[in-house]
mmCIF file of C-alpha atoms in Angstrom:
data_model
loop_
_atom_site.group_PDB
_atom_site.id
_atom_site.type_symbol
_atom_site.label_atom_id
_atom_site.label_comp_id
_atom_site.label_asym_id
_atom_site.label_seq_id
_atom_site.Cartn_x
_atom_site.Cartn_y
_atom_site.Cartn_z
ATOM 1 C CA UNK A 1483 11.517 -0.260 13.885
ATOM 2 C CA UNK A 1484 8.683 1.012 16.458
ATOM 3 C CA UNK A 1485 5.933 -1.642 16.740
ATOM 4 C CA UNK A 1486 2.543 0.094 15.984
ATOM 5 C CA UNK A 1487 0.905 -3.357 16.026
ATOM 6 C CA UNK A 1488 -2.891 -3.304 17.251
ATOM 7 C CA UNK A 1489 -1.360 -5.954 19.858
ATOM 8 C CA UNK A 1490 0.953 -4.035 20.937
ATOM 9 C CA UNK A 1491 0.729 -2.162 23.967
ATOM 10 C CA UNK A 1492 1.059 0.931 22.285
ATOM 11 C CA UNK A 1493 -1.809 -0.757 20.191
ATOM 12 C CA UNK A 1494 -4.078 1.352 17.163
ATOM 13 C CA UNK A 1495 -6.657 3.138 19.847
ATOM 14 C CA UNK A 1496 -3.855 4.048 22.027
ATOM 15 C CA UNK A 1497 -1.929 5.217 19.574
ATOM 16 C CA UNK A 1498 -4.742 7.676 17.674
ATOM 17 C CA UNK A 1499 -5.981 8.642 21.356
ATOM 18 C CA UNK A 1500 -2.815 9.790 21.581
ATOM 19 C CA UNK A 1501 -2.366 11.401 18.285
ATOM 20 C CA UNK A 1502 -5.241 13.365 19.152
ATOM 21 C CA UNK A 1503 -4.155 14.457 22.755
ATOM 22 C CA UNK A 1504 -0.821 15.419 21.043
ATOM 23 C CA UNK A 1505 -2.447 17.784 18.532
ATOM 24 C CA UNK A 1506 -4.738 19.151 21.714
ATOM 25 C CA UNK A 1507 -2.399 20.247 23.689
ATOM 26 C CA UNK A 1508 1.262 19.257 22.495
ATOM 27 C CA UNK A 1509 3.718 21.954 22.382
ATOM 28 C CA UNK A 1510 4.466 21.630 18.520
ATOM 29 C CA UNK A 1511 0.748 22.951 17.617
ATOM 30 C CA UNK A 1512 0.937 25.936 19.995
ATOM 31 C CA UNK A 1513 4.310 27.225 18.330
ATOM 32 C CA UNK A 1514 2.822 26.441 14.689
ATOM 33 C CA UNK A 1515 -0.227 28.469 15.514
ATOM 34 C CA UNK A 1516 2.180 31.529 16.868
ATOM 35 C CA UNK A 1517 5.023 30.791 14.066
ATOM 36 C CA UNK A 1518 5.374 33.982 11.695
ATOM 37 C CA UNK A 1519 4.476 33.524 8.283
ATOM 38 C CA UNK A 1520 1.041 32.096 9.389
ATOM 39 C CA UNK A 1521 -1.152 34.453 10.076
ATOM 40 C CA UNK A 1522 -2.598 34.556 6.056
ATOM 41 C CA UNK A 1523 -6.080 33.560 5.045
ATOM 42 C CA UNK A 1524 -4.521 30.138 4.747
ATOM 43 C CA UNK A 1525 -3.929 29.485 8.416
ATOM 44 C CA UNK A 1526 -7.125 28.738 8.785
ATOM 45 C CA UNK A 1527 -6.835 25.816 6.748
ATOM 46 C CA UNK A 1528 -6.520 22.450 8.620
ATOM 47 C CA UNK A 1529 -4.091 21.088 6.872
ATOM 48 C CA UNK A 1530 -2.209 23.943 6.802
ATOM 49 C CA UNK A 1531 -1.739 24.100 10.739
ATOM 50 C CA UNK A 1532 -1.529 20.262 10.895
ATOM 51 C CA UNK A 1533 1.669 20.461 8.234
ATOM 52 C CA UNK A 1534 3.069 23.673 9.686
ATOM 53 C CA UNK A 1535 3.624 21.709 13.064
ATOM 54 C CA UNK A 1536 4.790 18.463 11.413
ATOM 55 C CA UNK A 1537 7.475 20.450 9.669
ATOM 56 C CA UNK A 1538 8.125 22.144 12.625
ATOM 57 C CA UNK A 1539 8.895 19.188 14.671
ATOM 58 C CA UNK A 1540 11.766 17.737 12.069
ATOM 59 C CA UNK A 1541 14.874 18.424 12.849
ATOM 60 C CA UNK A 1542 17.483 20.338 10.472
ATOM 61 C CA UNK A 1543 19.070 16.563 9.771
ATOM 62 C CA UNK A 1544 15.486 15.043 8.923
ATOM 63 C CA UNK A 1545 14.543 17.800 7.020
ATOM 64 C CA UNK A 1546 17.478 17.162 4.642
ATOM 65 C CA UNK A 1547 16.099 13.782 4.190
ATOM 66 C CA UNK A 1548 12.164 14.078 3.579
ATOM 67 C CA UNK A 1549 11.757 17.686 2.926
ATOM 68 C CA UNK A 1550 11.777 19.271 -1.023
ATOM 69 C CA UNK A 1551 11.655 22.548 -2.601
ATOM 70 C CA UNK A 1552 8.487 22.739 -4.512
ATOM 71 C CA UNK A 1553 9.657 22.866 -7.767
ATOM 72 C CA UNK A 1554 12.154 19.363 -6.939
ATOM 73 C CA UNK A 1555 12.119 17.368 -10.019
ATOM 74 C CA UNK A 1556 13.573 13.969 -10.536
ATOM 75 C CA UNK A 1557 14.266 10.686 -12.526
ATOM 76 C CA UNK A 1558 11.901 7.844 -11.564
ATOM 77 C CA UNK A 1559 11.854 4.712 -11.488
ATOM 78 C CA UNK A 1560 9.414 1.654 -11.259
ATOM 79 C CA UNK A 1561 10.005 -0.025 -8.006
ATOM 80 C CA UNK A 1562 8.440 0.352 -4.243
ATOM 81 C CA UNK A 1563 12.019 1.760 -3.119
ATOM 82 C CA UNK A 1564 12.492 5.302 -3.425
ATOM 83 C CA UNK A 1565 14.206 5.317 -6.350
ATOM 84 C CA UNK A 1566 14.285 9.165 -7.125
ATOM 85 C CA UNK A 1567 16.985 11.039 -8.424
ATOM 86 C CA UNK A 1568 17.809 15.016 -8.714
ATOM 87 C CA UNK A 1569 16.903 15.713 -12.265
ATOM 88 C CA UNK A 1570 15.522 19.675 -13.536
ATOM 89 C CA UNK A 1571 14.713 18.154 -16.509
ATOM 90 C CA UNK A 1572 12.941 15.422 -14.664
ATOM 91 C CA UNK A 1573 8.937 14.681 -13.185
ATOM 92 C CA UNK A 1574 7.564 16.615 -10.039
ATOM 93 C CA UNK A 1575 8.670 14.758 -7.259
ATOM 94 C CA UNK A 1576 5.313 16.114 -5.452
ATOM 95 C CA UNK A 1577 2.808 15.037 -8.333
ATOM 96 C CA UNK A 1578 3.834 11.884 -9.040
ATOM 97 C CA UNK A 1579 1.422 8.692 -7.546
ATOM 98 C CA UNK A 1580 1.988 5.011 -7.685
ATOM 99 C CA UNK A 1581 -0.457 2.067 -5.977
ATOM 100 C CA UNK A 1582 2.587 0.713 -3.989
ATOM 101 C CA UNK A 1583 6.000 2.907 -3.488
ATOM 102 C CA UNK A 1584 8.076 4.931 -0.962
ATOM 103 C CA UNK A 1585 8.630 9.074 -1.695
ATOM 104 C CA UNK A 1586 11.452 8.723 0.645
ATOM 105 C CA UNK A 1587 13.474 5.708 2.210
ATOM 106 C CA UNK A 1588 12.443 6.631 5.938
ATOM 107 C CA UNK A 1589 9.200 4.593 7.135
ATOM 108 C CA UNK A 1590 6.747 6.453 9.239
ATOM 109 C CA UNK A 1591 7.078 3.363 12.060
ATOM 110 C CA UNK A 1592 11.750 3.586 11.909
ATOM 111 C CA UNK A 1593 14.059 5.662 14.463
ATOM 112 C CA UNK A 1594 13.920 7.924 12.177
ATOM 113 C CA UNK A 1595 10.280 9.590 13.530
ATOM 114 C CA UNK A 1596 9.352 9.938 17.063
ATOM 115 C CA UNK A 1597 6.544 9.379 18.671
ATOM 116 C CA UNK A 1598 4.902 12.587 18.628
ATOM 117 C CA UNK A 1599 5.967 13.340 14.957
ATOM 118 C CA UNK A 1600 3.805 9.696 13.832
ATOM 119 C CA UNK A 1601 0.871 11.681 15.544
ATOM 120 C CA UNK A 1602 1.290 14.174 13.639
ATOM 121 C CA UNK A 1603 1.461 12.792 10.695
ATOM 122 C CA UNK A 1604 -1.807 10.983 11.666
ATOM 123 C CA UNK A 1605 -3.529 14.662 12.510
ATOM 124 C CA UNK A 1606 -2.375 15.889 9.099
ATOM 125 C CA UNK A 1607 -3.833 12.552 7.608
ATOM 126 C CA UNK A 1608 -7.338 13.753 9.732
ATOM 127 C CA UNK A 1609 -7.738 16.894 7.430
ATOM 128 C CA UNK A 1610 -8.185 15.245 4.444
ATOM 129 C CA UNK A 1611 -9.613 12.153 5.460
ATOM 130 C CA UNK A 1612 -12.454 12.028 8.490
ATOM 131 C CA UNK A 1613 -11.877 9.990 11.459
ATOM 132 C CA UNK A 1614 -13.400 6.696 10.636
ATOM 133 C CA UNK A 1615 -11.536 7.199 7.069
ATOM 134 C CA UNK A 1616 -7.944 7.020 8.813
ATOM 135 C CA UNK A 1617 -8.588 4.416 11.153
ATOM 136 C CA UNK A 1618 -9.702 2.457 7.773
ATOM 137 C CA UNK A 1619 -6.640 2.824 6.026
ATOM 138 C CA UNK A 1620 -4.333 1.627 9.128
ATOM 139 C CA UNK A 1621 -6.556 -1.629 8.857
ATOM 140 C CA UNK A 1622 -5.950 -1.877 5.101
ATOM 141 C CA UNK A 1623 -2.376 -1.068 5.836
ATOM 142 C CA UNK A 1624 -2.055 -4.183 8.027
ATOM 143 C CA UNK A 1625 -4.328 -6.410 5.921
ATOM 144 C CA UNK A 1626 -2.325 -5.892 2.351
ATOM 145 C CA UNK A 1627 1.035 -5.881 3.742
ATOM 146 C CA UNK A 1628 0.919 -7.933 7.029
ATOM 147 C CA UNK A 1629 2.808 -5.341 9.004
ATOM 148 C CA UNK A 1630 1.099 -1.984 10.991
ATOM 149 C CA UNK A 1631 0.341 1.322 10.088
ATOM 150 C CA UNK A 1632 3.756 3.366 9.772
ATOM 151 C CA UNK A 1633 5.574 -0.206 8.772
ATOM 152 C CA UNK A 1634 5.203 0.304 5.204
ATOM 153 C CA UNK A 1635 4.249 3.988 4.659
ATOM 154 C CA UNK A 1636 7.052 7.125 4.254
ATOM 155 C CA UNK A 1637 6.514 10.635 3.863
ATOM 156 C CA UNK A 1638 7.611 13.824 1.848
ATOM 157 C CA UNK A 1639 7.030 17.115 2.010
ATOM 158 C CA UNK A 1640 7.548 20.110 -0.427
ATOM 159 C CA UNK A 1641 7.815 23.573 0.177
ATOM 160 C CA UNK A 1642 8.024 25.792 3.051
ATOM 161 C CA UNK A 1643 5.048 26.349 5.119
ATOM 162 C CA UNK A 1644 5.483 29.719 5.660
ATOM 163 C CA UNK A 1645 5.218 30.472 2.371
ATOM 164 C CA UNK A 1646 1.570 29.620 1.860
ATOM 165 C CA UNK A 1647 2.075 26.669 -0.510
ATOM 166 C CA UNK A 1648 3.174 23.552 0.825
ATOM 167 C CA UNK A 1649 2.359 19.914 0.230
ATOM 168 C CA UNK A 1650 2.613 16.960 2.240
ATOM 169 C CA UNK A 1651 2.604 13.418 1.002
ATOM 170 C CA UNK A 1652 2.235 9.652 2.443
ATOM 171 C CA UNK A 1653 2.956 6.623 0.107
ATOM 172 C CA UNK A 1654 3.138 3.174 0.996
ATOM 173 C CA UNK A 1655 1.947 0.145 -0.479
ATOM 174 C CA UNK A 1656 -1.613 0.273 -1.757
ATOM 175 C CA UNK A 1657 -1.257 4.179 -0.877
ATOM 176 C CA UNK A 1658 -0.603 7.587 -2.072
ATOM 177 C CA UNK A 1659 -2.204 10.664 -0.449
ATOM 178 C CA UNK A 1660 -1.668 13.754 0.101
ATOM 179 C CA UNK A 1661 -2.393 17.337 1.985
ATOM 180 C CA UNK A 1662 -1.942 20.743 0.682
ATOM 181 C CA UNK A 1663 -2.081 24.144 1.834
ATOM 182 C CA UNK A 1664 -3.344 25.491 -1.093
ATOM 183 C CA UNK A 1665 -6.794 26.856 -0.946
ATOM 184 C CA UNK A 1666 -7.715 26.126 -4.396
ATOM 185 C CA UNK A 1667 -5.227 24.382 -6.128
ATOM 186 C CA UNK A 1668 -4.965 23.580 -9.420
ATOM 187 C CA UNK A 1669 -5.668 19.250 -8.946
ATOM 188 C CA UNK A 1670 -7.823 18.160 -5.957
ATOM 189 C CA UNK A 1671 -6.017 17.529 -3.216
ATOM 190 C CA UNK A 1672 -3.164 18.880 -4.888
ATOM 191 C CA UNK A 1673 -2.206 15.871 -7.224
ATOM 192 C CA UNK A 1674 -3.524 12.551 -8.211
ATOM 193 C CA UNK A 1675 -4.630 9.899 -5.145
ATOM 194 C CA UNK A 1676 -4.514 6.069 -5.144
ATOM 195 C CA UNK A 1677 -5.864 4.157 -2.774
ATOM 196 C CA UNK A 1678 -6.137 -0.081 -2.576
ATOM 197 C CA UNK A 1679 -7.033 -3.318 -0.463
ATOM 198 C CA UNK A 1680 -6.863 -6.401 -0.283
ATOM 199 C CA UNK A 1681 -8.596 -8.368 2.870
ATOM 200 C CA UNK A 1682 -8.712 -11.983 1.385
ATOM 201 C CA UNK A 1683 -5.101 -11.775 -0.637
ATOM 202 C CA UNK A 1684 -4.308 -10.938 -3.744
ATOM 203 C CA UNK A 1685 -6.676 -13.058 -6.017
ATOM 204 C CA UNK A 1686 -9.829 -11.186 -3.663
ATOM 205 C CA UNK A 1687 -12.593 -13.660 -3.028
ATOM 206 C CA UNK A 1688 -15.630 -13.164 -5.128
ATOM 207 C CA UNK A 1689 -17.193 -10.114 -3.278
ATOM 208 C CA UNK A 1690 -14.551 -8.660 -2.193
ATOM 209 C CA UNK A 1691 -15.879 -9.861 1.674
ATOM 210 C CA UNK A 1692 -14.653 -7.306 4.016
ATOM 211 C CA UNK A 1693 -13.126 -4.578 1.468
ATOM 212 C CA UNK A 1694 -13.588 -1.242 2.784
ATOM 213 C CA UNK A 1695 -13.806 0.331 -1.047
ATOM 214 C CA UNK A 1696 -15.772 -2.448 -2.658
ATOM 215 C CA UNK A 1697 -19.076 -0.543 -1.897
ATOM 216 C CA UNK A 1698 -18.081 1.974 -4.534
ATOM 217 C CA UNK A 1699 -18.206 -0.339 -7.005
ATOM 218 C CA UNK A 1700 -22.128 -1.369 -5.422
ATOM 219 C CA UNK A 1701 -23.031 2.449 -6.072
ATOM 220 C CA UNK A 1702 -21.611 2.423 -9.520
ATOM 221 C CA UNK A 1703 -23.838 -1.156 -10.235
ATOM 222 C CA UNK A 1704 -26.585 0.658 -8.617
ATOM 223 C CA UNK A 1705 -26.338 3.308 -11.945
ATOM 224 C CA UNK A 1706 -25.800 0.225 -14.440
ATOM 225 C CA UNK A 1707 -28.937 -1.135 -13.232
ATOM 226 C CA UNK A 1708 -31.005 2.154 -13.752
ATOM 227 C CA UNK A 1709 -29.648 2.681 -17.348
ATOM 228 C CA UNK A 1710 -32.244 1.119 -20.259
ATOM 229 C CA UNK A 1711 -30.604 -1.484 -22.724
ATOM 230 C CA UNK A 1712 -29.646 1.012 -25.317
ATOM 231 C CA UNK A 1713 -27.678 2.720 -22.340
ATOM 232 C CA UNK A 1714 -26.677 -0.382 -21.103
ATOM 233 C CA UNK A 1715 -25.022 -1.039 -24.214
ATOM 234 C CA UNK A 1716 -22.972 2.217 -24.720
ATOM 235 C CA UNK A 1717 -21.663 2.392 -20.919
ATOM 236 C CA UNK A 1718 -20.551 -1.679 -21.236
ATOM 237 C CA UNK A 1719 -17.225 -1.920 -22.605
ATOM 238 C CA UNK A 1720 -16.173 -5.033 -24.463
ATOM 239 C CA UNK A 1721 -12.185 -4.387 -24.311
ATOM 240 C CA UNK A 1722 -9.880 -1.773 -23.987
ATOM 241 C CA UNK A 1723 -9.649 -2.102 -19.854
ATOM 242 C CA UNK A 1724 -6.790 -0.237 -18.519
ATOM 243 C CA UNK A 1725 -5.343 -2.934 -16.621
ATOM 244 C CA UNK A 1726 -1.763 -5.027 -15.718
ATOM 245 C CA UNK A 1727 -1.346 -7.555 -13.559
ATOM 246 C CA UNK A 1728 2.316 -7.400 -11.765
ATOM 247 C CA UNK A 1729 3.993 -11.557 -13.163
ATOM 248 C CA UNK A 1730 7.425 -10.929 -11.740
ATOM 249 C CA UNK A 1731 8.665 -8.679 -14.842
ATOM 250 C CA UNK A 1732 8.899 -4.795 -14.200
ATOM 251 C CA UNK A 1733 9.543 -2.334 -16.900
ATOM 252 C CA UNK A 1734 12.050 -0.424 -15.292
ATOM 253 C CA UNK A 1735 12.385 2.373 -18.147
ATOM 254 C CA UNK A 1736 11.510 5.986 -17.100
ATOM 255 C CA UNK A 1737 7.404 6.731 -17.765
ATOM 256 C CA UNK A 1738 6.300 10.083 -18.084
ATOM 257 C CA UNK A 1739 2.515 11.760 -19.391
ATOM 258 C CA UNK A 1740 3.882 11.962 -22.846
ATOM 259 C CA UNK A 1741 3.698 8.368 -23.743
ATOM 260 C CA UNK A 1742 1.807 7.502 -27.081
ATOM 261 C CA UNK A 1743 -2.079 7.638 -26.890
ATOM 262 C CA UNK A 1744 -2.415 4.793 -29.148
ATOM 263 C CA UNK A 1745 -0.279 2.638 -27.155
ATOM 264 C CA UNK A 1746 -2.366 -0.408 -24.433
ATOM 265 C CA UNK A 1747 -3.403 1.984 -21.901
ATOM 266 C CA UNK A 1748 -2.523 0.355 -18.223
ATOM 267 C CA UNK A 1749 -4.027 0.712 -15.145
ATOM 268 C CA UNK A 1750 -2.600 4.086 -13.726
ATOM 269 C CA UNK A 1751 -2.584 5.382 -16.657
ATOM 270 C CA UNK A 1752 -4.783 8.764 -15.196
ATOM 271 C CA UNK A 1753 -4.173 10.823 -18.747
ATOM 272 C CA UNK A 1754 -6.628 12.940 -19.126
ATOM 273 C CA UNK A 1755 -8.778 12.759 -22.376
ATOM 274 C CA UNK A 1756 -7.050 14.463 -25.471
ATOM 275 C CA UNK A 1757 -9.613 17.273 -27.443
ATOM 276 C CA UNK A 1758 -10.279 15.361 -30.612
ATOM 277 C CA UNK A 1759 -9.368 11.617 -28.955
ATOM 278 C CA UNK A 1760 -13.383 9.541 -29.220
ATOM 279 C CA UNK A 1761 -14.587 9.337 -25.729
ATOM 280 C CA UNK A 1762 -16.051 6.360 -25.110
ATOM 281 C CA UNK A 1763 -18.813 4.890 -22.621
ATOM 282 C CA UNK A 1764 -21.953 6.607 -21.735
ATOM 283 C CA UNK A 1765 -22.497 10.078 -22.015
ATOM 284 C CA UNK A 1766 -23.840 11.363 -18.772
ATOM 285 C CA UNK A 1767 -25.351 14.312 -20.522
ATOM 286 C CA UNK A 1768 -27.880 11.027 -22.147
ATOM 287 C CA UNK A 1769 -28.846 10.466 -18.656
ATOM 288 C CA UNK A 1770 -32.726 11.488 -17.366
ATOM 289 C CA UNK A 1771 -33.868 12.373 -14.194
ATOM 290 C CA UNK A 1772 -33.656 9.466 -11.490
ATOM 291 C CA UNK A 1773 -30.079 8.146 -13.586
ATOM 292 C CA UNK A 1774 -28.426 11.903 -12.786
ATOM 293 C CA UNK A 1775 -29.544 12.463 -9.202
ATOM 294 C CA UNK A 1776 -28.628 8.845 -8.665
ATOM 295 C CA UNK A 1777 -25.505 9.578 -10.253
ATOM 296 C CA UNK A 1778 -24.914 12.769 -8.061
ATOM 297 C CA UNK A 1779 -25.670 11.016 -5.142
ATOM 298 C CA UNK A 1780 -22.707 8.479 -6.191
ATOM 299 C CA UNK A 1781 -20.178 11.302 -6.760
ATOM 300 C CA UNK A 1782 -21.413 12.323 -3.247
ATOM 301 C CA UNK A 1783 -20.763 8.813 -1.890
ATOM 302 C CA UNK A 1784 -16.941 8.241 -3.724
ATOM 303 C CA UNK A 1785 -16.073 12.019 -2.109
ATOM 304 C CA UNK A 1786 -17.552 11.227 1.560
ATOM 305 C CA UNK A 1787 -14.072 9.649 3.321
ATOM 306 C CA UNK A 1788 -12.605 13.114 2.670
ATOM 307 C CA UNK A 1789 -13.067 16.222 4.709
ATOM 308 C CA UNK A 1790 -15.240 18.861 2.762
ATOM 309 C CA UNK A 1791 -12.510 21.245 1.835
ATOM 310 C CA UNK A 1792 -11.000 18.686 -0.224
ATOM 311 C CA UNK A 1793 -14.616 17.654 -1.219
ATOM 312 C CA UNK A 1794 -15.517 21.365 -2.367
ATOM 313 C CA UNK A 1795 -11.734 21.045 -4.384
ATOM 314 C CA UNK A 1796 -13.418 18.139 -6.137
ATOM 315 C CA UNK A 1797 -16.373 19.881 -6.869
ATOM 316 C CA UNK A 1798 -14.984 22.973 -8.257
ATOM 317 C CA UNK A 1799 -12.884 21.572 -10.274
ATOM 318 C CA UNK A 1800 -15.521 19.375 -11.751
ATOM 319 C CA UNK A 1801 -17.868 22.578 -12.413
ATOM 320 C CA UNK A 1802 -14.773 24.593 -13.842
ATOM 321 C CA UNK A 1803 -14.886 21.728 -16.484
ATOM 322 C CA UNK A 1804 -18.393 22.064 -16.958
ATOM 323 C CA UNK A 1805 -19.747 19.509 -14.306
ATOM 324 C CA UNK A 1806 -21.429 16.043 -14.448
ATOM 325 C CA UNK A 1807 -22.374 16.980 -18.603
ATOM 326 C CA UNK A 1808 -19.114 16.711 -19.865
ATOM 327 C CA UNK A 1809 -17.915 12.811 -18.414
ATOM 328 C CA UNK A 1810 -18.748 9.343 -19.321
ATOM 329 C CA UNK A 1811 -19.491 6.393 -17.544
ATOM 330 C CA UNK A 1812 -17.794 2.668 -18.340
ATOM 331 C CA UNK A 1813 -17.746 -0.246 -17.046
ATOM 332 C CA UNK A 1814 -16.032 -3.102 -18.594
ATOM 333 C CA UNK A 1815 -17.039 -6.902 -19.227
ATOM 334 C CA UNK A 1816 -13.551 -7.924 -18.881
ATOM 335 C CA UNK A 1817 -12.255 -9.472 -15.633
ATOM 336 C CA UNK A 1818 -15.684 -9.483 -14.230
ATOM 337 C CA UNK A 1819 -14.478 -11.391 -10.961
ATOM 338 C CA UNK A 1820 -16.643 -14.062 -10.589
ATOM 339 C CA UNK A 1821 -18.352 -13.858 -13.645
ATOM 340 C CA UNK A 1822 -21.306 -12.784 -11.995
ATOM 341 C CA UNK A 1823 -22.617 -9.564 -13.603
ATOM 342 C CA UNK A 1824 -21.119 -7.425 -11.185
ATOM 343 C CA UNK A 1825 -18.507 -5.255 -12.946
ATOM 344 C CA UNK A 1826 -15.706 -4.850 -10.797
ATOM 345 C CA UNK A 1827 -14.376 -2.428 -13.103
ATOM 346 C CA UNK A 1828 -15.428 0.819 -14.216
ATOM 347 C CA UNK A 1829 -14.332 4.534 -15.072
ATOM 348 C CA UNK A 1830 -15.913 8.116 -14.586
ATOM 349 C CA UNK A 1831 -14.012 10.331 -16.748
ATOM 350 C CA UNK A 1832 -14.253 13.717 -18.099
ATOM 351 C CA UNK A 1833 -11.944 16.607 -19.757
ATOM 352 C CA UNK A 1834 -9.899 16.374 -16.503
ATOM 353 C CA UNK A 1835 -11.731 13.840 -14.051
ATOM 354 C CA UNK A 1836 -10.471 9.984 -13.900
ATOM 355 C CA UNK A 1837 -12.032 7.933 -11.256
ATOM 356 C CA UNK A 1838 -10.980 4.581 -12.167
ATOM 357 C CA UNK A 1839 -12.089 1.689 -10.003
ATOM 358 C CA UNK A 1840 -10.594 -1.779 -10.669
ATOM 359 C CA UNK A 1841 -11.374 -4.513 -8.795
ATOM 360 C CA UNK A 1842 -9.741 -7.705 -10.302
ATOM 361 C CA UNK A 1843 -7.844 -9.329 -8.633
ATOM 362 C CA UNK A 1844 -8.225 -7.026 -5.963
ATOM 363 C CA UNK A 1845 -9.379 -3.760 -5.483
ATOM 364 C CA UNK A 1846 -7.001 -0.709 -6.878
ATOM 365 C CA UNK A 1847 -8.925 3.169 -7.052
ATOM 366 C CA UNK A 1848 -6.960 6.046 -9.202
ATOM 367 C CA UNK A 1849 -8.282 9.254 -8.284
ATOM 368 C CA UNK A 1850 -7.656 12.623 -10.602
ATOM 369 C CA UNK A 1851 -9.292 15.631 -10.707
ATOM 370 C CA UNK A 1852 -8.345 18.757 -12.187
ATOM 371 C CA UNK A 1853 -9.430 22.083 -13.030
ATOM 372 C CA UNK A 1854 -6.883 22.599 -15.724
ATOM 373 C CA UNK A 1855 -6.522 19.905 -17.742
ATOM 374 C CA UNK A 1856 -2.851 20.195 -18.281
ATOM 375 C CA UNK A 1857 -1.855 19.979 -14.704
ATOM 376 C CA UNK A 1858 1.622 18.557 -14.205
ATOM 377 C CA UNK A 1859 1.440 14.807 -12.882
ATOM 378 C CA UNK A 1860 3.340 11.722 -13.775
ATOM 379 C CA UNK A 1861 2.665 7.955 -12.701
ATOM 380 C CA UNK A 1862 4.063 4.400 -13.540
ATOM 381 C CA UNK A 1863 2.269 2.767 -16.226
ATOM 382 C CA UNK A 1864 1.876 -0.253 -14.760
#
């Protein structure tokens, strides 16, 4: 496997200065930009020309290995492997997100990727996520799993470019994302996100010192602490947190959306609300003046790290489900880490929004946002 170490010689600012002089002026972007098939509306989209030249760049006998028709269903497993299987009667392949997994067996850092193609994938990582964004998640990359960026992350993508809808996705531990060439599509970013860290190990010291996501959860107190008591005491949940904690025992059985409502809802669970299942938390329609543009300003602050296409994706789909109104806010008194007030975990939620932050023992964000509630999307319970 490549070294991609910050030590290495080939260290992290070499290595993005030359991602970025590879997207400039390598020979991969000019014949993406004059390939046929791209000359739609869509071209214009940056992720569009940054996955057009990635999939370019693979080779017939590495496209067999990492590239998908759109439509590629399979049987899943638990497990950070890439356990997938062929199955039509299977999940999307494309929409499925875990906190910690491989889409394919091929890491980003092997033989298996050359130089120029790790840029790439870096460039198509810079249109959904800005600059300082990317360089954050190589740190968190080395700080949760000991090993540099491309050590621990593997790639997938679905579709053919030339076609207008295409999808690429990156999953590693503590990681899915993903980039689409879909204007509008139906989920944000074209399918459910998850993004985690751990600086100071698994059991986080209190504060989460040096976490580059914990100040989502000081935006979120920021609202708890502008809410009266009444409100205080609707948006603070006693039980019911969506949470597991890995103990060396993994349910290995097949999970898909359709599992009982009324069963312990875990962590990734990302289901969105049923019509006639009791919301619970705070009502953000309840909120007055100074509590909604505060809370604006904190849906402004979780969307920042990503480029505003993918922002705007977010925000349509929000107002297509009649906006800010139609969610509730939670936090939850269980596993307050450190027992100090702080809720480390909380969830903004509407008809088809879940923005679930939970930060005990460490920090784990699901993202999902929707403007049709019955998007396709599976995840592992757990």
């Amino acid at each position: 496997m490549r070294s991609l170490d910050p030590k290495h010689k080939r260290g992290r600012r070499h290595f993005l200065k030359g991602a970025l002089a590879a997207v400039a002026t390598g020979p991969l972007i000019g014949r993406a930009l004059a390939a046929p098939g791209t000359g739609s509306p869509q071209s214009e989209n940056p992720s569009t020309k940054a996955i057009v030249a990635l999939y370019q760049s693979l080779s017939a006998q590495q496209r067999a290995q990492v590239c998908f028709d759109w439509d590629y269903r399979v049987n899943i497993r638990y497990g950070r492997k890439p356990l997938w299987h062929a199955d039509p009667k299977g999940v999307l392949l494309r929409t499925h997100v875990s906190n910690a997994w491989h889409i394919t067996p091929q890491l980003l850092g092997s033989e298996f990727y050359n130089d120029e193609q790790r840029h790439l994938v870096l460039e198509v990582m810079r249109t959904v996520l800005t600059p300082a964004w990317v360089e954050k998640l190589q740190r968190q990359a080395y700080d949760d799993s000991g090993k540099p960026w491309g050590g621990d992350q593997a790639l997938a993508i679905f579709g053919d470019p030339s076609s207008g809808r295409c999808q690429c996705v990156v999953t590693g531990f503590h990681l899915t994302v993903r980039a689409t060439t879909e204007p509008r599509p139906a989920s944000a970013f074209g399918g459910p996100l998850t993004h985690s860290h751990q600086p100071s190990g698994f059991y986080e010291k209190f504060g989460h010192p040096g976490n580059i996501f914990w100040n989502q959860a000081l935006k979120a107190n920021e609202i708890y602490k502008l809410l009266d008591a009444q409100q205080q005491k609707q948006a603070l949940l006693t039980r019911n947190l969506p949470y597991f904690q890995y103990l060396g025992e993994i349910d290995r059985t097949t999970i898909v959306p359709e599992t009982p409502w009324d069963e312990p809802r875990r962590e990734s669970d990302i289901r969105f609300l049923q019509p006639g299942f009791p919301a619970t938390g705070l009502p953000l329609a309840k909120m007055g003046g100074e509590q909604r543009r505060a809370m604006e300003a904190m849906l402004a602050s979780l969307i920042a790290p990503y480029r505003q296409q993918y922002q705007d994706q977010v925000q349509d789909a929000l107002r297509r489900q009649g906006g800010l109104d139609q969610c509730t806010l939670k936090f939850y008194r269980q596993h307050d880490w450190g027992e100090d007030g702080v809720w480390d975990n909380w969830r903004l939620e509407g008809p088809s929004l879940v923005w679930f932050f939970r930060g005990s023992p460490h920090v784990h964000i699901w993202i999902h946002v929707a403007s049709d509630p019955k998007v396709p999307f599976s995840s592992y319970f757990g």
